[in-house]
PDB file of C-alpha atoms in Angstrom:
ATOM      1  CA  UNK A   1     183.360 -46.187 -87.710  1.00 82.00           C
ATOM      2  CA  UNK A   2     183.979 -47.869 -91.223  1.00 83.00           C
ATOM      3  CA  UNK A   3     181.880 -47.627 -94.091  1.00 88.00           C
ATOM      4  CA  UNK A   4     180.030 -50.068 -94.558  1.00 93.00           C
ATOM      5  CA  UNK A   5     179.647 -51.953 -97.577  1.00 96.00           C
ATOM      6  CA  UNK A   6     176.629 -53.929 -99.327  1.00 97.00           C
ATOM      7  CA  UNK A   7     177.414 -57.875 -99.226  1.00 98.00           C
ATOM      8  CA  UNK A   8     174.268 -58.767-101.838  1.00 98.00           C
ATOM      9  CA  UNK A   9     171.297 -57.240-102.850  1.00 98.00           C
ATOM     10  CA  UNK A  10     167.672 -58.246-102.281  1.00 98.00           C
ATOM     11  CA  UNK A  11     165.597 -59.234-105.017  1.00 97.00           C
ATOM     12  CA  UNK A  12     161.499 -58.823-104.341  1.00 95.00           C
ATOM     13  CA  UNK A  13     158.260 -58.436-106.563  1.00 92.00           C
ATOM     14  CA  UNK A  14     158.076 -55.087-105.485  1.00 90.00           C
ATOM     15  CA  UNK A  15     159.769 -52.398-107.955  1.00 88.00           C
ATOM     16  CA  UNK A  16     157.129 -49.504-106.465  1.00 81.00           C
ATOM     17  CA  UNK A  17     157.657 -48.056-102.539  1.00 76.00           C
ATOM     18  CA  UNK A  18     153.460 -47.981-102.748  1.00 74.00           C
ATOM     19  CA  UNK A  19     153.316 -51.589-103.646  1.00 71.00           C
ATOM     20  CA  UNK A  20     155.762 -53.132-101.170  1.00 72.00           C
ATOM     21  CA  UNK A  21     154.251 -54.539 -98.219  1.00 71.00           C
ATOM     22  CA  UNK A  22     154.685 -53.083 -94.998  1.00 62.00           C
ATOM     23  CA  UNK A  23     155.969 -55.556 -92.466  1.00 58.00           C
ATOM     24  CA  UNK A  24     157.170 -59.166 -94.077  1.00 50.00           C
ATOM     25  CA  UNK A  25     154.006 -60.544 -91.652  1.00 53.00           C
ATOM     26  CA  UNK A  26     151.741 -59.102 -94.323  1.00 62.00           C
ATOM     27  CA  UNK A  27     153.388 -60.566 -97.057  1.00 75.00           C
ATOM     28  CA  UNK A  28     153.605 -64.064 -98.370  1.00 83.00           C
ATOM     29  CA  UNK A  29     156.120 -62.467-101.144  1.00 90.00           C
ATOM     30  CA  UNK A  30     159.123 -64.844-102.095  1.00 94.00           C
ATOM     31  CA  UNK A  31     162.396 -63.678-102.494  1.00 96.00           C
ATOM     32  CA  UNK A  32     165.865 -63.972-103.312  1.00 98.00           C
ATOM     33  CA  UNK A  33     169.333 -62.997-101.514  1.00 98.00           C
ATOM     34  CA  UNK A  34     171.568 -63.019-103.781  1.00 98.00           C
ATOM     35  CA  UNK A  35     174.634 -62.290-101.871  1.00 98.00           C
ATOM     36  CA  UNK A  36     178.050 -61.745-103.411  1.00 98.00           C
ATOM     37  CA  UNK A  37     180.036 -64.688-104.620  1.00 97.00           C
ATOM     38  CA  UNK A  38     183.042 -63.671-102.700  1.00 97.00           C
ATOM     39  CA  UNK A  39     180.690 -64.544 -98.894  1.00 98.00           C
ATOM     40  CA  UNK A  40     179.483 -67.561-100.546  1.00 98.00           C
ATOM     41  CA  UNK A  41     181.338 -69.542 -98.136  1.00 97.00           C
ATOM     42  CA  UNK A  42     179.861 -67.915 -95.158  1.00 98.00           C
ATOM     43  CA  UNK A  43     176.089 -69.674 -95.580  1.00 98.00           C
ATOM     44  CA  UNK A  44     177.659 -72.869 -94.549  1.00 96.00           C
ATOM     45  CA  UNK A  45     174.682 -74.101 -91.700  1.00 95.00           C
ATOM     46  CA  UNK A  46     172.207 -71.531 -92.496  1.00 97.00           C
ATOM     47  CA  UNK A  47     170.406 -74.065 -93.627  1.00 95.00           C
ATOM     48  CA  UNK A  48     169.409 -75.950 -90.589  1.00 95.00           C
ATOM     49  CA  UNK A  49     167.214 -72.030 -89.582  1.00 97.00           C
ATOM     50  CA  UNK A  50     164.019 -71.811 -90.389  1.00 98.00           C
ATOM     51  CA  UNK A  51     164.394 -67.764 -90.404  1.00 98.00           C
ATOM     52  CA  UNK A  52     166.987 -65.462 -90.721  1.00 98.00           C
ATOM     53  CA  UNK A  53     167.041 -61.825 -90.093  1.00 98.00           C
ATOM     54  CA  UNK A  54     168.183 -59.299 -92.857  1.00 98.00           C
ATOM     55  CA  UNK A  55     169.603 -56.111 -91.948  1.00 98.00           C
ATOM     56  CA  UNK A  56     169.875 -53.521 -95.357  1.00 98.00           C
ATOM     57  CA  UNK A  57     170.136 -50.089 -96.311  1.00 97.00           C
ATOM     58  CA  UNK A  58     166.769 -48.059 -97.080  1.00 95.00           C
ATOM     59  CA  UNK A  59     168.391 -46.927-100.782  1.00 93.00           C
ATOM     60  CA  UNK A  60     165.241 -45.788-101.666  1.00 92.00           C
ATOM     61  CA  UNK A  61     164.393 -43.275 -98.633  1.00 91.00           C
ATOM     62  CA  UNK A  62     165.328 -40.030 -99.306  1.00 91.00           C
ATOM     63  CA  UNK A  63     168.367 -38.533 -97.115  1.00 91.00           C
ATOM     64  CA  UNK A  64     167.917 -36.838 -93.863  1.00 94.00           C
ATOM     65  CA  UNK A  65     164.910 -37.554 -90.996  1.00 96.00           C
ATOM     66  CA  UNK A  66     162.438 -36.062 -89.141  1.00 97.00           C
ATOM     67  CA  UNK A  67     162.108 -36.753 -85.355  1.00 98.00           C
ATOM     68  CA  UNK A  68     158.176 -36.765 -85.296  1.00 97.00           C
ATOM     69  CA  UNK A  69     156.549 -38.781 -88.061  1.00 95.00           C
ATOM     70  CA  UNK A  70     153.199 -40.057 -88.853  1.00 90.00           C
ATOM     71  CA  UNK A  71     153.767 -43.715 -90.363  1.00 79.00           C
ATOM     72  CA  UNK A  72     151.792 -45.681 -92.577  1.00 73.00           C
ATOM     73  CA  UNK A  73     149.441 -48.046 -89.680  1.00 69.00           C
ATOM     74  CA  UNK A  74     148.753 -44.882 -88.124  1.00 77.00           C
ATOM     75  CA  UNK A  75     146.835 -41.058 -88.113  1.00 83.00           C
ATOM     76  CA  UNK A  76     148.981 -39.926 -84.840  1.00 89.00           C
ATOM     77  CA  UNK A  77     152.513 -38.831 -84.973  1.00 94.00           C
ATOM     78  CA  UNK A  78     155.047 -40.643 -83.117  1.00 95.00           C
ATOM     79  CA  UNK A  79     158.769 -40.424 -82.389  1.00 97.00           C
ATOM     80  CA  UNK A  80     160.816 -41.801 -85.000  1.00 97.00           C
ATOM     81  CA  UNK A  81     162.530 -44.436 -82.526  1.00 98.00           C
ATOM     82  CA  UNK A  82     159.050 -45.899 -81.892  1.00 96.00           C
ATOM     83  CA  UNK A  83     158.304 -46.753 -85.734  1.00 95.00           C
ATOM     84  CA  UNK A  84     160.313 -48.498 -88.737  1.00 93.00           C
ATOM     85  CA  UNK A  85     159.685 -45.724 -90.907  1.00 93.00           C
ATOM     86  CA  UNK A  86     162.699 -45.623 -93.347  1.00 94.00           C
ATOM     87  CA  UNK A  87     164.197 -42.205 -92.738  1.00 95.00           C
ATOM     88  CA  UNK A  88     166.081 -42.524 -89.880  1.00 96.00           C
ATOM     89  CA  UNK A  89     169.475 -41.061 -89.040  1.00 97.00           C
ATOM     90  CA  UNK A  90     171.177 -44.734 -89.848  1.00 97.00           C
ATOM     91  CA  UNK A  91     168.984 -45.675 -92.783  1.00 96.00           C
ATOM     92  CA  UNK A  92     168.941 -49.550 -91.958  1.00 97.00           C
ATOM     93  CA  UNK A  93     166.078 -51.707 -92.116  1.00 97.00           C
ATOM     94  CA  UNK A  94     165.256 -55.267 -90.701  1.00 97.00           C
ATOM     95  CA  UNK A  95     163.623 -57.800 -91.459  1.00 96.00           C
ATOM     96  CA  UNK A  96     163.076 -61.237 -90.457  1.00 96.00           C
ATOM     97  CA  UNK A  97     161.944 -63.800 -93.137  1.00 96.00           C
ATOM     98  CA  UNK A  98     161.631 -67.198 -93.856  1.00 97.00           C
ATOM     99  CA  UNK A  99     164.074 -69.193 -95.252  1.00 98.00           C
ATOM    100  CA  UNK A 100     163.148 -71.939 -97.940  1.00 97.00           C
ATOM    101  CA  UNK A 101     166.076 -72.832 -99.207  1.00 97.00           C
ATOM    102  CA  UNK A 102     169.542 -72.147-100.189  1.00 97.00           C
ATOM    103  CA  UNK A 103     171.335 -73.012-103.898  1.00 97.00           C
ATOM    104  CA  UNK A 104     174.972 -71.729-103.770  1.00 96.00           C
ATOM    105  CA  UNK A 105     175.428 -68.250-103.204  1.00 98.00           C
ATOM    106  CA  UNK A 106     171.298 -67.728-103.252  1.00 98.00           C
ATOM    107  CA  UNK A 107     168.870 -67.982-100.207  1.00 98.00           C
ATOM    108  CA  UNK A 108     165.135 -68.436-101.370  1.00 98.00           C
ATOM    109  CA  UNK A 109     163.157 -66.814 -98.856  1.00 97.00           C
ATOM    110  CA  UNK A 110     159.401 -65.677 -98.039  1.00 96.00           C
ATOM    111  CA  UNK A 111     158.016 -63.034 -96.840  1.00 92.00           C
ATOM    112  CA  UNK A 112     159.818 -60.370 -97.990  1.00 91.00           C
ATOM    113  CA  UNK A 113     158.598 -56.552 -97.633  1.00 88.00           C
ATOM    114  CA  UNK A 114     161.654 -54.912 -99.048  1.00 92.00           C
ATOM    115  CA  UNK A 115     162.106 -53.318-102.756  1.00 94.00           C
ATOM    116  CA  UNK A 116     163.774 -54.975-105.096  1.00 96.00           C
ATOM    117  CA  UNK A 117     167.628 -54.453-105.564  1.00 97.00           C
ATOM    118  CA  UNK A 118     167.718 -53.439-102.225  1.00 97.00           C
ATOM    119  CA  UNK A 119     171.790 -53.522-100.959  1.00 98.00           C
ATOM    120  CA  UNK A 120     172.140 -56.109 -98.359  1.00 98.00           C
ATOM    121  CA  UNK A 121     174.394 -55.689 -95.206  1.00 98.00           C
ATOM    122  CA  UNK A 122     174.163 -58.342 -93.206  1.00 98.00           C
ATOM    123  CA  UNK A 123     172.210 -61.890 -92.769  1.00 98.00           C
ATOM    124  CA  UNK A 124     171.767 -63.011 -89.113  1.00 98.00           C
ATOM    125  CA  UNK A 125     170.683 -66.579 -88.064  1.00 97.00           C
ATOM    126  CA  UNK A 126     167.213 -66.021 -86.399  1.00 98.00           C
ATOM    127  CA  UNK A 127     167.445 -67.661 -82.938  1.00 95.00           C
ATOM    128  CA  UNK A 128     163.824 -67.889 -80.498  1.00 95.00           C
ATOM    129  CA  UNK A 129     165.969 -67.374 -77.618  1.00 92.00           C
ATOM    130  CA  UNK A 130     167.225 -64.336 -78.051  1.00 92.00           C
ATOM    131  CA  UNK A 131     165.112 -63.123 -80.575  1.00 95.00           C
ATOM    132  CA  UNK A 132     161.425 -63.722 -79.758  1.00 96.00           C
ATOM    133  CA  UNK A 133     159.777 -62.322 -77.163  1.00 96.00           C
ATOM    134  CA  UNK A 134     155.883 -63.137 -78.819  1.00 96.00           C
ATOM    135  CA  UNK A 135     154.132 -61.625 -75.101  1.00 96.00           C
ATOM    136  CA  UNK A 136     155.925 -58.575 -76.119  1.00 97.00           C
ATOM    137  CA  UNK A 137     154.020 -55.135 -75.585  1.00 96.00           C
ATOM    138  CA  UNK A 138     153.644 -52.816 -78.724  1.00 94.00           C
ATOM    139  CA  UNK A 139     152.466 -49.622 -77.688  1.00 92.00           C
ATOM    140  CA  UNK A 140     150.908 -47.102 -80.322  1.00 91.00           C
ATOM    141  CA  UNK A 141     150.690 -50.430 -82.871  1.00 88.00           C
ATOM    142  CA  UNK A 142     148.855 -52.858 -80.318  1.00 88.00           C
ATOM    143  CA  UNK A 143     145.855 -53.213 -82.957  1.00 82.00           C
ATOM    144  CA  UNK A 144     146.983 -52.220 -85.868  1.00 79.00           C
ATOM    145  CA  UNK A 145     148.912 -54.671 -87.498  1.00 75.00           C
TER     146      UNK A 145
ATOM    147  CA  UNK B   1     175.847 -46.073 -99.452  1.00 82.00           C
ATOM    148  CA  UNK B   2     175.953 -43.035 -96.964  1.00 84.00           C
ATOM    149  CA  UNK B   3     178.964 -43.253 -93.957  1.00 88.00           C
ATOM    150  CA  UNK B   4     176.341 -44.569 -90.886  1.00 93.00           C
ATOM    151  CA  UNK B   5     177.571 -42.555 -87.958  1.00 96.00           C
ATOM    152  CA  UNK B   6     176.274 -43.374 -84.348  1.00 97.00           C
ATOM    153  CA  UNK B   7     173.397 -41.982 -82.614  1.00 98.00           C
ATOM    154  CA  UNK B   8     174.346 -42.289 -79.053  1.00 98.00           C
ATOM    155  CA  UNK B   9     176.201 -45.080 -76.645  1.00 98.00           C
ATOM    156  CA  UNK B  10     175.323 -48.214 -74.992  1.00 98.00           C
ATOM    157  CA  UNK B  11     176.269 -47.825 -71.335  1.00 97.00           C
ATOM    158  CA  UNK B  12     176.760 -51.285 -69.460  1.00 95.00           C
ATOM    159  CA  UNK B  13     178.745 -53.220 -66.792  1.00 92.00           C
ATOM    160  CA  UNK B  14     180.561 -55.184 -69.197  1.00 90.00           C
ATOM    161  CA  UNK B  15     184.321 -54.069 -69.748  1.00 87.00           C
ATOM    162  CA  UNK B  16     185.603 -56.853 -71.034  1.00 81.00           C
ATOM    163  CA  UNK B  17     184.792 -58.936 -73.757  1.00 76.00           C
ATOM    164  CA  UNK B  18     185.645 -62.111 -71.652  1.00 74.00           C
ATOM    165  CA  UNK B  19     182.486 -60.979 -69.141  1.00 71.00           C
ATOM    166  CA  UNK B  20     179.926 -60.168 -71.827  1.00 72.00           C
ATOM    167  CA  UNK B  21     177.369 -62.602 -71.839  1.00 71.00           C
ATOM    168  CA  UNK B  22     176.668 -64.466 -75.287  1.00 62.00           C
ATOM    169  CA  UNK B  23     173.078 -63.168 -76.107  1.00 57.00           C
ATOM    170  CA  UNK B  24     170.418 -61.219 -73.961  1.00 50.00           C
ATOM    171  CA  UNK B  25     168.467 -64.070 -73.014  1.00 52.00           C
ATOM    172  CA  UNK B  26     171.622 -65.069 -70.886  1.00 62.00           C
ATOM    173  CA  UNK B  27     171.709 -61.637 -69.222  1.00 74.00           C
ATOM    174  CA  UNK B  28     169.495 -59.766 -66.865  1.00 83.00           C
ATOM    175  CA  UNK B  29     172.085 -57.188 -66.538  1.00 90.00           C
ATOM    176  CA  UNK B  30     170.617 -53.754 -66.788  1.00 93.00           C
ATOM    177  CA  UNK B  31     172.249 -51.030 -69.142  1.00 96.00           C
ATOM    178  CA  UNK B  32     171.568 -47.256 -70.532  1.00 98.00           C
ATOM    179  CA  UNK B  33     170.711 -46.203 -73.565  1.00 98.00           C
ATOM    180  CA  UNK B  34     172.133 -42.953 -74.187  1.00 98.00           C
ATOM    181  CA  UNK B  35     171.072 -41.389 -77.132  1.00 98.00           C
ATOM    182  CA  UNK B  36     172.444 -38.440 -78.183  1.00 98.00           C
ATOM    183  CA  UNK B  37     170.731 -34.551 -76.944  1.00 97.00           C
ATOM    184  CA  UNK B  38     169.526 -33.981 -80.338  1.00 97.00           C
ATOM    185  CA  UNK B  39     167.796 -37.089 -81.116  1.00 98.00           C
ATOM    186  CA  UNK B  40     165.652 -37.056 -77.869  1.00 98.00           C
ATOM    187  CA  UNK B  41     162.765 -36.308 -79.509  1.00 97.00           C
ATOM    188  CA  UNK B  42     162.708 -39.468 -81.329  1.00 98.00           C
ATOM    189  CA  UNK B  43     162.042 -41.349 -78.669  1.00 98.00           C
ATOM    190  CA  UNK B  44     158.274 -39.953 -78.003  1.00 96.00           C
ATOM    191  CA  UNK B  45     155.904 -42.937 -77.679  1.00 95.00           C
ATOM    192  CA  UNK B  46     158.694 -45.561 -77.359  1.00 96.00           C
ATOM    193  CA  UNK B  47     157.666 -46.053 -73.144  1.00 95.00           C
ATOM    194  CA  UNK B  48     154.557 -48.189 -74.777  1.00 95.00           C
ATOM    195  CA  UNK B  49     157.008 -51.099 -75.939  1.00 97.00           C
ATOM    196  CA  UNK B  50     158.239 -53.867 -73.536  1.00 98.00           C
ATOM    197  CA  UNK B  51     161.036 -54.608 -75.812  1.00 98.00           C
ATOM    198  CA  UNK B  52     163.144 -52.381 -78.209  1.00 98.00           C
ATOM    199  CA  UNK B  53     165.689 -53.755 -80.880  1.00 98.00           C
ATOM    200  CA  UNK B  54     168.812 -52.419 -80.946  1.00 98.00           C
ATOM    201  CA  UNK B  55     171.568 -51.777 -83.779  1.00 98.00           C
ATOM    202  CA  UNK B  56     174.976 -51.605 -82.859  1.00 98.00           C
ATOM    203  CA  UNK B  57     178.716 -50.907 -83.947  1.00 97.00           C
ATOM    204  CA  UNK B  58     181.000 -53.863 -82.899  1.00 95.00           C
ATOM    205  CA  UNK B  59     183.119 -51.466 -81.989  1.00 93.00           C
ATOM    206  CA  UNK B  60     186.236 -54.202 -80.053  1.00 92.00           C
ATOM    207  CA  UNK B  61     185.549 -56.703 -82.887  1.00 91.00           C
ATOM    208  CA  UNK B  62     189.481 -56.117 -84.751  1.00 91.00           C
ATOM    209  CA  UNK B  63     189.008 -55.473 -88.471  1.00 91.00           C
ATOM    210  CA  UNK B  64     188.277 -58.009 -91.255  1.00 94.00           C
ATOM    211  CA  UNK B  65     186.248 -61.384 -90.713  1.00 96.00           C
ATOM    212  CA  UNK B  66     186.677 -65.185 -91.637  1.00 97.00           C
ATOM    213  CA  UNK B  67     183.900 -67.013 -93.720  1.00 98.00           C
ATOM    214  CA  UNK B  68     184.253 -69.967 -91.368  1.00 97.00           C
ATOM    215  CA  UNK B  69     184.146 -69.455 -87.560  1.00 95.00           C
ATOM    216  CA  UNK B  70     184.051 -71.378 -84.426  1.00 90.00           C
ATOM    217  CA  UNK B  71     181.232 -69.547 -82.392  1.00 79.00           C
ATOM    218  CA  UNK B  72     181.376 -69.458 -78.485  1.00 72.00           C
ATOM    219  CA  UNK B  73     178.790 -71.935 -78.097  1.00 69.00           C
ATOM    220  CA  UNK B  74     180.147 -74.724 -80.034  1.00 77.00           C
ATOM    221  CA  UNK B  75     183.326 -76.504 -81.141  1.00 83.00           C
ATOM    222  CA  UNK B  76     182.157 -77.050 -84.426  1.00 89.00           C
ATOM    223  CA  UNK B  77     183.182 -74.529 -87.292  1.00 94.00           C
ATOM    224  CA  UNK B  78     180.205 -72.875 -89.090  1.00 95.00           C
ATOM    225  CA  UNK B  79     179.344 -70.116 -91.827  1.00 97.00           C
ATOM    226  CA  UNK B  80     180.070 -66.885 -90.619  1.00 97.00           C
ATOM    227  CA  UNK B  81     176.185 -65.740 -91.448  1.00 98.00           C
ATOM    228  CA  UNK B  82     174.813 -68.902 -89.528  1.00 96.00           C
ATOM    229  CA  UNK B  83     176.560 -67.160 -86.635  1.00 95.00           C
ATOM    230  CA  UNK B  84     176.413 -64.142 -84.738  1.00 93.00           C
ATOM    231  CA  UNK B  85     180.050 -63.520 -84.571  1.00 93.00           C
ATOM    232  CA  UNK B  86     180.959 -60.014 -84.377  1.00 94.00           C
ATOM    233  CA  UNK B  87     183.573 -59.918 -86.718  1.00 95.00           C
ATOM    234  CA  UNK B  88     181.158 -59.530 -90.071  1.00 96.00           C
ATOM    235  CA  UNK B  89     181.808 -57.533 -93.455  1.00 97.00           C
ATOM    236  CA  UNK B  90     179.569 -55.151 -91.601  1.00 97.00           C
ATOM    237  CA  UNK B  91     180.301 -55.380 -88.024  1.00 96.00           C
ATOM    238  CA  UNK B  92     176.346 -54.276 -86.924  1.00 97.00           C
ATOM    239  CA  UNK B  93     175.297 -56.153 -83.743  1.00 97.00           C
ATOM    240  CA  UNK B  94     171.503 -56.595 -83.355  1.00 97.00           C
ATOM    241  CA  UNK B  95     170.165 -57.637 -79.795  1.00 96.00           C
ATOM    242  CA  UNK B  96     166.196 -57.323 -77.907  1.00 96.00           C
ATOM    243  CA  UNK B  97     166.471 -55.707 -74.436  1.00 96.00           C
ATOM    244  CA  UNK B  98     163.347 -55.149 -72.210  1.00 97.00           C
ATOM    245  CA  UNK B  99     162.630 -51.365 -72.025  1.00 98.00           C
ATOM    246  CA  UNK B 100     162.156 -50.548 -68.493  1.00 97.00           C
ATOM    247  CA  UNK B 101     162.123 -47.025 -68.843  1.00 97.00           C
ATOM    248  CA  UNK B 102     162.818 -43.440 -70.512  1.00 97.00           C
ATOM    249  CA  UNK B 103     164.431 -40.435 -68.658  1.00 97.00           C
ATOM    250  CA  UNK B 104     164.732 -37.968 -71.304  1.00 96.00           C
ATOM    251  CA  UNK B 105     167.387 -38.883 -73.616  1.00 98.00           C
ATOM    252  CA  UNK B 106     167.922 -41.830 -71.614  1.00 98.00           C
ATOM    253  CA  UNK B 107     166.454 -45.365 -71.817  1.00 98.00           C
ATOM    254  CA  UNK B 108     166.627 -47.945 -68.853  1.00 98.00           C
ATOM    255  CA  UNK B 109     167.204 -51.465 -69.984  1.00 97.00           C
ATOM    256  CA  UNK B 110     167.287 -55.411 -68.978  1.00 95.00           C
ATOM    257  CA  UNK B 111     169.125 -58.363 -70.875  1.00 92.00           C
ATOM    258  CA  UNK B 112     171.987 -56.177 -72.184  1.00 90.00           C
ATOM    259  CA  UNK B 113     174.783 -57.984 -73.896  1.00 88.00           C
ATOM    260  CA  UNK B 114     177.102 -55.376 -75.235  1.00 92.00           C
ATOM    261  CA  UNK B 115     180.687 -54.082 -74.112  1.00 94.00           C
ATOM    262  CA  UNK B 116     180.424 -50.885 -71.963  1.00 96.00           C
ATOM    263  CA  UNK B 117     180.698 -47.964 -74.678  1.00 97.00           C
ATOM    264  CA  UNK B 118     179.334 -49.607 -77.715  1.00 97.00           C
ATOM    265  CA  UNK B 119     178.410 -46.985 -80.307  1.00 98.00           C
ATOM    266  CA  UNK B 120     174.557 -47.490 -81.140  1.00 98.00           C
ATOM    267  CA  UNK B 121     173.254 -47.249 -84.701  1.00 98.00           C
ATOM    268  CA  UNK B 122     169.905 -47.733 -84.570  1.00 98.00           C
ATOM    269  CA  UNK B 123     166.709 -47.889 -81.784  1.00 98.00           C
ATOM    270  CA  UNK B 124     163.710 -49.966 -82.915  1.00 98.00           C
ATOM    271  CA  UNK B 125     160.326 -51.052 -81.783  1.00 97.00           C
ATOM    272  CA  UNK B 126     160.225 -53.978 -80.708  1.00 98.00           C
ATOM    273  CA  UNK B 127     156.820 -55.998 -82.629  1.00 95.00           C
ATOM    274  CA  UNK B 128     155.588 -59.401 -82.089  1.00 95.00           C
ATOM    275  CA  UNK B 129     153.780 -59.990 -85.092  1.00 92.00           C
ATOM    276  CA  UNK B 130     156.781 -58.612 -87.250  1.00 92.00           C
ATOM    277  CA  UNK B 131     159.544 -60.178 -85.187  1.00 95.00           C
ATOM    278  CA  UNK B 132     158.433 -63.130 -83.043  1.00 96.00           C
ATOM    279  CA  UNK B 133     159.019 -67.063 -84.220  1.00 96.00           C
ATOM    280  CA  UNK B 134     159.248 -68.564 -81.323  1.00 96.00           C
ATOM    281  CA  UNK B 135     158.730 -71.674 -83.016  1.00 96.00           C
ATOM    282  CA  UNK B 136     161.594 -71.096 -85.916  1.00 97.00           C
ATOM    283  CA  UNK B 137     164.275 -74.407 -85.657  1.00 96.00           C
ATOM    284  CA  UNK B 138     167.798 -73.293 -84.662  1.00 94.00           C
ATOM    285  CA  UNK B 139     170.394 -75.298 -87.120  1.00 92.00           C
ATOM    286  CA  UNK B 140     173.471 -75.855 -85.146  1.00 91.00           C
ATOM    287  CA  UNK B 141     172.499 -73.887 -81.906  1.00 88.00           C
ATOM    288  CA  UNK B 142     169.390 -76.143 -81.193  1.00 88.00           C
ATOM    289  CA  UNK B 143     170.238 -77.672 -77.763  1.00 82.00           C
ATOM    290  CA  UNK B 144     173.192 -75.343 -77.425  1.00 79.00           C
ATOM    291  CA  UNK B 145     171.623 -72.032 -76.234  1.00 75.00           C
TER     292      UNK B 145
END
């Protein structure tokens, strides 16, 4: 597998891990993409999506995992697969935001949850059929979010 | 940015890239989720979601990418990050299968989309209120999905 490489960073209000919202849902946060000039050319169309989905790297969750963790909408443990903690053996996050508008190289969005500078990998168009499933069951979180 | 390294494989009864449907919402094919022995604890509590998001390695997708592509479901060339072209700066696929369910380090799954073999990254809960637009517009792929 090749290494991967950031294509932007993230910019957010939130400078502080105990300040940044949990899931983007809870926040009404703005935010910026600023991706790298070089991929500029590659947000041709985005516009026309009312969402995209951000996939980044967790640079500010320390290295290494634990299996069993006790996250933050929760008292009970739970496997790590069955939260978004940030420690995970593939430190990647994702979120899915809304997008306001674009100027150049520069998506505005809102509802980010994500720390500022954080390195961005990819940006995916966010599509309802094949991305939202709202009758979806959410096991340990049904009533907590 | 650490080297990502996978977690386990994607088993399904795709082969060839020619025979892989587009997206999961085309597919009711079922598929395995094999993660690997040691991370089999991570998946305690999982069984409670319908739906799990996972993170992939395009593992077929040849090296490199172009900034303007002609996806599968359109003649019309487009911005490589209003697509969801596999060939990326980071090559991660992202796709929503239904969780039917877990045997061990094994997970059951409908609406797979991925080439037999496909080195996973990353399992996720699924969560409506974090991941579910269903009214989000579409750009270029409205009408087309």
């Amino acid at each position: 597998m090749p290494a991967f490489q950031p294509i932007g960073i993230i910019r957010s209000p939130f400078t502080r891990k105990d300040q940044t919202p949990i899931q983007p849902y809870r926040s009404q946060a703005a935010g910026r993409i600023e991706l790298l000039p070089d991929y500029e050319g590659g947000l041709d169309g985005l516009e026309g999506f009312s969402h995209v989905i951000l996939l980044y790297f967790f640079h500010h969750a320390e290295p290494g995992y634990d299996l069993i963790v006790t996250p933050y909408l929760d008292k009970e443990p739970h496997g790590l697969f069955a939260t978004r903690y940030p420690r995970r053996p593939n430190a990647i996050g994702l979120s899915v935001v809304r997008l306001l508008r674009r100027e150049g190289n520069t998506l505005h969005v809102e509802g980010i949850d994500v720390l500022d500078g954080t390195p961005l990998l990819d940006i995916k168009p966010y599509v309802p059929p094949f991305d939202a499933f709202p009758e979806a069951t959410m096991g340990w979180l049904e009533g907590r979010t």
